[in-house]
Short mmCIF file of C-alpha atoms in Angstrom, two decimals:
data_model
loop_
_atom_site.label_atom_id
_atom_site.label_comp_id
_atom_site.label_asym_id
_atom_site.label_seq_id
_atom_site.Cartn_x
_atom_site.Cartn_y
_atom_site.Cartn_z
CA MET A 294 -21.26 -16.42 -11.30
CA ASN A 295 -18.22 -14.44 -10.16
CA VAL A 296 -14.84 -16.17 -10.37
CA TYR A 297 -11.60 -14.57 -9.16
CA LEU A 298 -8.51 -16.09 -10.78
CA ASP A 299 -5.98 -13.35 -10.16
CA TYR A 300 -4.49 -14.52 -6.86
CA SER A 301 -0.97 -13.68 -8.01
CA ALA A 302 -2.02 -10.03 -8.15
CA THR A 303 -3.44 -10.08 -4.64
CA THR A 304 -5.49 -12.21 -2.26
CA PRO A 305 -8.42 -11.51 0.06
CA VAL A 306 -7.72 -11.13 3.76
CA LYS A 307 -8.77 -14.29 5.56
CA PRO A 308 -11.30 -13.90 8.42
CA GLU A 309 -8.80 -15.21 10.99
CA VAL A 310 -6.28 -12.61 9.82
CA LEU A 311 -8.78 -9.76 10.03
CA GLU A 312 -9.84 -10.93 13.49
CA ALA A 313 -6.21 -10.80 14.67
CA MET A 314 -5.78 -7.31 13.21
CA MET A 315 -8.94 -5.63 14.50
CA PRO A 316 -7.84 -4.90 18.09
CA PHE A 317 -4.83 -2.99 16.75
CA LEU A 318 -7.07 -0.85 14.57
CA THR A 319 -9.43 0.06 17.38
CA GLN A 320 -8.33 -0.53 20.97
CA GLN A 321 -4.60 -1.38 21.12
CA TYR A 322 -3.25 1.62 19.26
CA GLY A 323 -0.07 2.38 21.20
CA ASN A 324 3.16 3.27 19.41
CA PRO A 325 5.60 0.33 19.86
CA SER A 326 8.41 2.77 20.60
CA SER A 327 6.55 4.19 23.63
CA LEU A 328 7.58 2.98 27.08
CA HIS A 329 4.10 2.93 28.62
CA ARG A 330 1.70 -0.02 28.74
CA PHE A 331 -0.02 0.90 25.47
CA GLY A 332 3.29 0.92 23.65
CA ARG A 333 4.44 -2.31 25.28
CA GLU A 334 1.28 -4.10 24.09
CA SER A 335 1.98 -3.07 20.52
CA ARG A 336 5.67 -4.01 20.84
CA LYS A 337 4.69 -7.47 22.07
CA ALA A 338 2.33 -7.90 19.10
CA VAL A 339 5.12 -7.01 16.65
CA ASP A 340 7.48 -9.46 18.35
CA VAL A 341 4.89 -12.25 18.12
CA ALA A 342 4.40 -11.61 14.39
CA ARG A 343 8.16 -11.55 13.84
CA ASP A 344 8.41 -14.93 15.57
CA GLN A 345 5.58 -16.34 13.46
CA ILE A 346 7.27 -15.34 10.20
CA ALA A 347 10.71 -16.44 11.37
CA LYS A 348 9.37 -19.92 12.14
CA THR A 349 8.02 -20.32 8.61
CA LEU A 350 11.52 -19.65 7.24
CA ASN A 351 13.37 -21.54 10.01
CA ALA A 352 15.11 -18.25 10.72
CA SER A 353 15.92 -16.24 13.81
CA PRO A 354 13.46 -13.42 14.63
CA ASP A 355 16.49 -11.10 14.57
CA GLU A 356 16.79 -11.80 10.82
CA ILE A 357 13.27 -10.57 9.96
CA PHE A 358 12.77 -6.87 9.18
CA PHE A 359 9.34 -5.47 8.38
CA THR A 360 8.86 -3.23 5.35
CA GLY A 361 6.01 -1.53 3.52
CA GLY A 362 5.80 -4.40 1.00
CA GLY A 363 7.72 -6.61 -1.38
CA SER A 364 8.87 -3.74 -3.60
CA GLU A 365 10.48 -1.96 -0.68
CA ALA A 366 12.17 -5.17 0.42
CA ASP A 367 13.57 -5.66 -3.10
CA ASN A 368 14.81 -2.09 -3.31
CA TRP A 369 16.38 -2.30 0.13
CA ALA A 370 18.20 -5.55 -0.63
CA ILE A 371 19.55 -4.33 -3.97
CA LYS A 372 20.37 -0.70 -3.26
CA GLY A 373 21.44 -1.42 0.32
CA THR A 374 23.91 -4.06 -0.86
CA ALA A 375 25.17 -1.93 -3.73
CA TYR A 376 26.01 1.06 -1.55
CA ALA A 377 27.41 -1.02 1.30
CA LEU A 378 29.80 -2.94 -0.96
CA GLN A 379 30.63 -0.39 -3.66
CA SER A 380 34.20 -0.15 -2.43
CA LYS A 381 34.57 -3.88 -3.16
CA GLY A 382 32.84 -3.85 -6.53
CA ARG A 383 30.05 -2.35 -8.60
CA HIS A 384 28.77 -5.32 -10.59
CA ILE A 385 25.34 -6.89 -10.05
CA ILE A 386 23.78 -9.93 -11.72
CA THR A 387 20.03 -10.40 -12.16
CA THR A 388 17.71 -11.86 -14.81
CA ALA A 389 15.68 -10.51 -17.71
CA ILE A 390 12.40 -11.69 -16.16
CA GLU A 391 12.51 -10.11 -12.71
CA HIS A 392 9.67 -8.11 -11.21
CA HIS A 393 9.95 -4.40 -12.00
CA ALA A 394 10.84 -3.70 -8.37
CA VAL A 395 14.14 -5.45 -9.07
CA LEU A 396 14.62 -4.35 -12.68
CA HIS A 397 13.95 -0.69 -11.99
CA ALA A 398 16.17 -0.72 -8.91
CA CYS A 399 18.97 -2.13 -11.05
CA GLU A 400 18.33 0.42 -13.80
CA TYR A 401 18.55 3.17 -11.17
CA LEU A 402 21.90 1.81 -9.99
CA GLU A 403 23.19 1.72 -13.58
CA LYS A 404 22.62 5.47 -13.71
CA GLU A 405 24.67 5.68 -10.52
CA GLY A 406 27.64 4.00 -12.19
CA PHE A 407 27.01 0.35 -11.33
CA GLN A 408 27.17 -2.40 -13.95
CA VAL A 409 24.29 -4.86 -14.23
CA THR A 410 24.24 -8.15 -16.13
CA TYR A 411 20.74 -9.34 -17.09
CA LEU A 412 20.85 -13.09 -17.56
CA PRO A 413 18.68 -14.51 -20.36
CA VAL A 414 16.28 -17.40 -19.80
CA ASP A 415 15.33 -20.38 -21.93
CA GLU A 416 11.88 -20.94 -23.45
CA SER A 417 10.56 -22.26 -20.13
CA GLY A 418 11.87 -19.29 -18.16
CA LEU A 419 14.87 -20.93 -16.49
CA ILE A 420 18.29 -19.33 -16.29
CA SER A 421 21.41 -21.27 -17.25
CA LEU A 422 23.72 -21.99 -14.33
CA GLU A 423 26.64 -21.87 -16.75
CA ASP A 424 25.57 -18.39 -17.85
CA LEU A 425 25.53 -17.37 -14.21
CA LYS A 426 29.01 -18.75 -13.54
CA ASN A 427 30.37 -17.03 -16.64
CA ALA A 428 28.79 -13.71 -15.65
CA ILE A 429 30.50 -13.54 -12.25
CA LYS A 430 33.50 -11.21 -12.20
CA SER A 431 36.02 -10.16 -9.61
CA ASP A 432 33.93 -7.09 -8.78
CA THR A 433 30.53 -8.85 -8.59
CA ILE A 434 28.89 -7.99 -5.28
CA LEU A 435 25.30 -9.24 -5.65
CA ILE A 436 23.20 -11.86 -7.45
CA SER A 437 19.43 -11.27 -7.41
CA VAL A 438 17.23 -13.99 -8.93
CA MET A 439 13.53 -14.33 -8.22
CA TYR A 440 12.43 -17.61 -6.63
CA ALA A 441 9.46 -18.03 -8.97
CA ASN A 442 8.20 -15.78 -11.72
CA ASN A 443 5.05 -13.79 -11.08
CA GLU A 444 3.77 -14.15 -14.67
CA ILE A 445 4.67 -17.64 -15.86
CA GLY A 446 5.24 -19.37 -12.52
CA THR A 447 8.62 -20.91 -13.37
CA ILE A 448 10.63 -21.85 -10.26
CA GLN A 449 14.36 -21.15 -10.50
CA PRO A 450 17.05 -23.53 -9.13
CA ILE A 451 17.57 -21.34 -6.08
CA GLU A 452 19.65 -23.81 -4.09
CA GLU A 453 22.11 -24.29 -6.96
CA ILE A 454 22.30 -20.54 -7.58
CA GLY A 455 22.99 -19.99 -3.90
CA ARG A 456 25.81 -22.52 -3.90
CA ILE A 457 27.44 -20.79 -6.86
CA ALA A 458 27.12 -17.44 -5.08
CA ARG A 459 28.72 -18.90 -1.94
CA GLU A 460 31.59 -20.41 -3.91
CA HIS A 461 32.37 -16.97 -5.32
CA ARG A 462 31.66 -15.13 -2.06
CA VAL A 463 28.89 -13.07 -3.64
CA LEU A 464 25.75 -12.08 -1.73
CA PHE A 465 22.55 -13.67 -3.01
CA HIS A 466 19.07 -12.11 -2.85
CA THR A 467 15.84 -13.72 -4.02
CA ASP A 468 12.47 -12.09 -4.55
CA ALA A 469 10.18 -14.75 -3.07
CA VAL A 470 7.01 -12.65 -3.01
CA GLN A 471 5.15 -15.11 -5.27
CA THR A 472 6.69 -18.17 -3.63
CA TYR A 473 6.13 -17.44 0.05
CA GLY A 474 3.14 -19.42 1.26
CA HIS A 475 3.46 -22.02 -1.52
CA LEU A 476 6.92 -23.53 -1.00
CA VAL A 477 8.89 -24.41 2.12
CA MET A 478 11.96 -22.19 2.43
CA ASP A 479 14.39 -23.32 5.11
CA THR A 480 17.03 -20.64 5.57
CA LYS A 481 19.20 -23.05 7.55
CA GLN A 482 19.50 -25.18 4.42
CA LEU A 483 18.98 -22.64 1.63
CA PRO A 484 22.16 -20.69 0.73
CA VAL A 485 20.37 -17.33 0.44
CA ASP A 486 21.40 -14.12 2.16
CA MET A 487 18.27 -12.01 1.60
CA ILE A 488 14.64 -12.93 0.88
CA SER A 489 11.81 -10.52 0.02
CA ILE A 490 8.27 -11.50 1.04
CA SER A 491 4.87 -9.78 1.15
CA ALA A 492 1.66 -10.24 3.15
CA HIS A 493 -1.00 -9.62 0.53
CA LYS A 494 0.04 -12.59 -1.61
CA LEU A 495 -0.91 -15.05 1.15
CA TYR A 496 -4.24 -13.71 2.45
CA GLY A 497 -2.75 -10.96 4.57
CA PRO A 498 -3.19 -7.17 4.32
CA LYS A 499 -1.68 -4.93 1.67
CA GLY A 500 1.08 -2.50 2.53
CA VAL A 501 3.30 -4.76 4.63
CA GLY A 502 6.20 -7.04 3.72
CA ALA A 503 9.51 -8.16 5.13
CA LEU A 504 13.13 -8.70 4.26
CA TYR A 505 14.94 -11.72 5.63
CA LEU A 506 18.51 -10.59 6.20
CA ARG A 507 20.90 -13.38 7.17
CA LYS A 508 22.77 -12.69 10.39
CA GLY A 509 26.15 -11.13 9.64
CA VAL A 510 25.10 -9.61 6.30
CA ARG A 511 25.38 -5.84 6.48
CA ILE A 512 23.66 -3.56 4.00
CA HIS A 513 22.92 0.17 4.04
CA ASN A 514 19.52 1.44 5.14
CA LEU A 515 17.02 2.49 2.50
CA ILE A 516 14.78 4.62 4.74
CA HIS A 517 16.28 6.96 7.31
CA GLY A 518 14.64 8.44 10.38
CA GLY A 519 13.86 6.83 13.72
CA GLY A 520 15.37 3.73 15.26
CA GLN A 521 12.66 1.22 14.39
CA GLU A 522 13.46 -2.32 13.22
CA LYS A 523 16.72 -2.38 15.15
CA LYS A 524 17.72 0.93 13.53
CA LYS A 525 17.58 -0.58 10.06
CA ARG A 526 14.18 0.58 8.76
CA ALA A 527 12.79 3.90 10.02
CA GLY A 528 9.10 4.63 10.40
CA THR A 529 6.41 3.85 12.97
CA GLU A 530 5.45 0.22 12.52
CA ASN A 531 2.18 -0.75 10.83
CA ILE A 532 1.04 -2.76 13.85
CA ALA A 533 -2.24 -4.10 12.48
CA GLY A 534 -0.61 -4.97 9.15
CA ILE A 535 2.32 -6.72 10.83
CA VAL A 536 -0.01 -8.69 13.10
CA GLY A 537 -2.06 -9.72 10.06
CA PHE A 538 1.10 -10.72 8.21
CA GLY A 539 2.20 -12.94 11.07
CA LYS A 540 -1.18 -14.64 11.31
CA ALA A 541 -1.41 -15.12 7.53
CA ALA A 542 2.06 -16.67 7.45
CA GLU A 543 1.20 -19.01 10.30
CA LEU A 544 -1.98 -20.14 8.51
CA ALA A 545 -0.23 -20.57 5.18
CA TYR A 546 2.38 -22.93 6.61
CA THR A 547 0.05 -24.94 8.84
CA ASP A 548 -0.33 -27.57 6.08
CA VAL A 549 1.43 -26.19 3.04
CA GLU A 550 1.81 -29.58 1.32
CA ALA A 551 -1.92 -30.31 1.34
CA HIS A 552 -2.55 -26.77 0.10
CA ASP A 553 -0.13 -27.26 -2.80
CA GLN A 554 -1.56 -30.65 -3.74
CA ARG A 555 -5.10 -29.27 -3.93
CA LEU A 556 -4.10 -26.27 -6.03
CA THR A 557 -1.88 -28.37 -8.30
CA ALA A 558 -4.80 -30.68 -9.06
CA LEU A 559 -7.10 -27.75 -9.87
CA ARG A 560 -4.37 -26.03 -11.91
CA ASP A 561 -3.70 -29.09 -14.05
CA ASN A 562 -7.40 -29.71 -14.53
CA LEU A 563 -7.86 -26.15 -15.81
CA LYS A 564 -4.72 -26.16 -17.97
CA ASN A 565 -5.33 -29.55 -19.59
CA ARG A 566 -8.97 -28.94 -20.39
CA LEU A 567 -8.32 -25.51 -21.91
CA MET A 568 -5.42 -26.77 -24.02
CA GLU A 569 -7.46 -29.74 -25.23
CA THR A 570 -10.46 -27.55 -26.06
CA ILE A 571 -8.81 -24.51 -27.67
CA PRO A 572 -6.47 -25.05 -30.66
CA TYR A 573 -3.39 -22.88 -31.29
CA THR A 574 -2.71 -22.62 -27.55
CA ARG A 575 0.62 -22.86 -25.76
CA LEU A 576 1.60 -23.09 -22.12
CA ASN A 577 4.05 -20.43 -20.96
CA GLY A 578 6.56 -21.36 -18.28
CA HIS A 579 8.07 -24.65 -17.24
CA PRO A 580 5.61 -27.56 -17.48
CA GLU A 581 6.73 -29.03 -14.14
CA ARG A 582 8.94 -26.54 -12.26
CA ARG A 583 6.14 -24.05 -11.74
CA LEU A 584 4.01 -22.61 -8.96
CA CYS A 585 1.08 -24.79 -7.96
CA ASN A 586 -1.47 -22.07 -8.72
CA ASN A 587 -0.20 -20.64 -12.02
CA VAL A 588 -1.61 -21.19 -15.51
CA ASN A 589 -0.28 -18.89 -18.23
CA LEU A 590 -1.51 -19.57 -21.75
CA SER A 591 -1.02 -17.85 -25.11
CA PHE A 592 -3.83 -18.00 -27.64
CA GLU A 593 -2.78 -17.22 -31.18
CA PHE A 594 -4.69 -14.72 -33.35
CA ILE A 595 -6.28 -12.73 -30.52
CA GLU A 596 -5.45 -9.73 -28.32
CA GLY A 597 -5.18 -10.12 -24.56
CA GLU A 598 -7.06 -7.04 -23.41
CA SER A 599 -10.12 -7.95 -25.48
CA MET A 600 -10.06 -11.40 -23.90
CA LEU A 601 -9.81 -9.89 -20.41
CA LEU A 602 -12.75 -7.58 -21.00
CA SER A 603 -14.83 -10.44 -22.40
CA LEU A 604 -14.02 -12.59 -19.37
CA ASP A 605 -14.89 -9.71 -17.07
CA MET A 606 -18.30 -9.43 -18.71
CA VAL A 607 -19.09 -13.01 -17.67
CA GLY A 608 -17.77 -12.48 -14.14
CA ILE A 609 -14.25 -13.89 -14.47
CA GLY A 610 -11.32 -11.88 -13.10
CA ALA A 611 -7.95 -12.73 -14.65
CA SER A 612 -4.90 -10.88 -15.95
CA SER A 613 -3.18 -10.57 -19.29
CA GLY A 614 0.44 -11.21 -20.07
CA SER A 615 0.31 -8.52 -22.72
CA ALA A 616 1.01 -5.46 -20.55
CA CYS A 617 3.63 -5.14 -17.83
CA THR A 618 2.27 -1.89 -16.54
CA SER A 619 -1.10 -0.23 -16.80
CA GLY A 620 -1.43 1.70 -20.02
CA SER A 621 1.51 -0.01 -21.70
CA LEU A 622 1.06 -1.22 -25.26
CA ASP A 623 4.22 -3.29 -25.12
CA PRO A 624 4.01 -7.04 -24.53
CA SER A 625 5.22 -8.50 -21.26
CA HIS A 626 9.00 -8.41 -20.90
CA VAL A 627 8.79 -11.91 -19.42
CA LEU A 628 6.99 -13.39 -22.44
CA LEU A 629 9.39 -11.71 -24.85
CA ALA A 630 12.33 -13.04 -22.81
CA ILE A 631 11.14 -16.65 -23.23
CA GLY A 632 11.08 -16.14 -26.99
CA LEU A 633 7.47 -15.34 -27.79
CA SER A 634 6.79 -13.06 -30.72
CA HIS A 635 5.00 -9.78 -30.04
CA GLU A 636 1.96 -11.18 -31.80
CA ILE A 637 1.65 -14.29 -29.61
CA ALA A 638 2.67 -12.49 -26.41
CA HIS A 639 -0.22 -10.07 -26.92
CA GLY A 640 -2.67 -12.99 -26.75
CA SER A 641 -1.62 -14.27 -23.33
CA LEU A 642 -3.72 -14.91 -20.26
CA ARG A 643 -2.65 -15.56 -16.68
CA LEU A 644 -5.05 -17.51 -14.51
CA THR A 645 -3.89 -17.88 -10.90
CA LEU A 646 -5.77 -19.95 -8.34
CA GLY A 647 -6.12 -19.62 -4.59
CA ASP A 648 -7.53 -21.09 -1.42
CA MET A 649 -11.07 -20.07 -2.31
CA THR A 650 -10.95 -21.54 -5.84
CA THR A 651 -13.38 -24.44 -6.37
CA GLN A 652 -13.85 -27.11 -9.02
CA GLU A 653 -17.16 -25.47 -9.89
CA GLU A 654 -15.29 -22.25 -10.71
CA ILE A 655 -12.80 -24.15 -12.87
CA ASP A 656 -15.70 -25.76 -14.75
CA TYR A 657 -17.25 -22.35 -15.33
CA VAL A 658 -14.03 -20.94 -16.80
CA VAL A 659 -13.64 -23.96 -19.08
CA GLU A 660 -17.21 -23.39 -20.24
CA GLN A 661 -16.86 -19.64 -20.85
CA LEU A 662 -13.33 -19.15 -22.24
CA PRO A 663 -13.40 -21.28 -25.45
CA PRO A 664 -16.34 -19.43 -27.06
CA ILE A 665 -14.73 -16.09 -26.12
CA VAL A 666 -11.49 -17.08 -27.83
CA GLN A 667 -13.38 -18.35 -30.86
CA ARG A 668 -15.43 -15.14 -31.16
CA LEU A 669 -12.29 -12.99 -31.03
CA ARG A 670 -10.53 -15.21 -33.55
CA ASP A 671 -13.43 -14.97 -35.95
CA MET A 672 -12.67 -11.23 -36.15
CA SER A 673 -8.98 -11.84 -36.92
CA PRO A 674 -7.74 -11.67 -40.53
CA LEU A 675 -4.77 -13.85 -39.56
CA TYR A 676 -7.08 -16.56 -38.27
CA GLU A 677 -9.06 -16.40 -41.52
CA GLN A 678 -5.84 -17.04 -43.43
CA VAL A 679 -5.11 -20.07 -41.27
CA LYS A 680 -8.59 -21.49 -41.85
CA GLU A 681 -8.11 -20.99 -45.58
CA GLY A 682 -4.75 -22.74 -45.43
CA ASN A 683 -2.73 -19.70 -46.48
CA ARG A 684 -0.49 -19.62 -43.40
#
């Protein structure tokens, strides 16, 4: 049996999405910037997709700008704001658990002379609103806090953060790549100025994302060249990808509440059964304020990569919280930020569910994972000490 539980890494393209994309890969190949009929057909398709995504955010189509993915959207929001407002100030606030697209963009800006405050989080992954208020200075120009964490699933108090940003007249960006398609985000109600989203997290194609940019907010361009995307993002549009993104977004928000309820039930079933079956296990992330599809567990006395390989051998695809980037021997920066020791962080496993996940697959994982953990623990000297009562 093959079970894919790595939906936070990427998702398959749904048949309806592929069907919408196919004409623009084969027959309707005009450049949207061209004035002839072929170009106009492609331009119309881009406009339809922009409308579809705008509706899911209760935004104006004029506020949606297509990018090459979530990382580009993050970089554009952060660097574009920094350079546009550097005459006003050079201080940025973010968190210690952001995606590397945000963290590395901020590190780059630090080398350019900007100051960045990295807010800590508590053991569940939440920032302190008081810490945020205290971090704001007279030269603070941007707050960037992810909507929900990609590793542990914790959902931040975005509305409250946005209100604080508004009170201090500071722009607010949120990386919602993991959230989009799971939670309703109403930009008419949500005090957020910029939102990064991506297609391949909600059953759309890879290589396409978008930045919601609230009307009136002006940031510098990241990519220079032609006049695409209302002269804000150069480069010939990825028509098929954009069409797929629009369709995927439309499908995701057709009945998002029913979708969340189903995944929440499967998530809790998986989490509870594993924690009841396997001793010395802890849940990472907030127990309630978390994404409906995220289970992140730490198993003491074992090493994450060995667990991943063992799961792969029985047909289960998951990810480990023990490495932020491929080839890294360091534990996840997110798990260290919530207070886990290196030892426990190395034994972490992220299981993320999706639309194709079934109860049968959950049952299979619950059947296969406990003996894998036990076998790995039996090889651990630390576990032997625990069994002998010496720890």
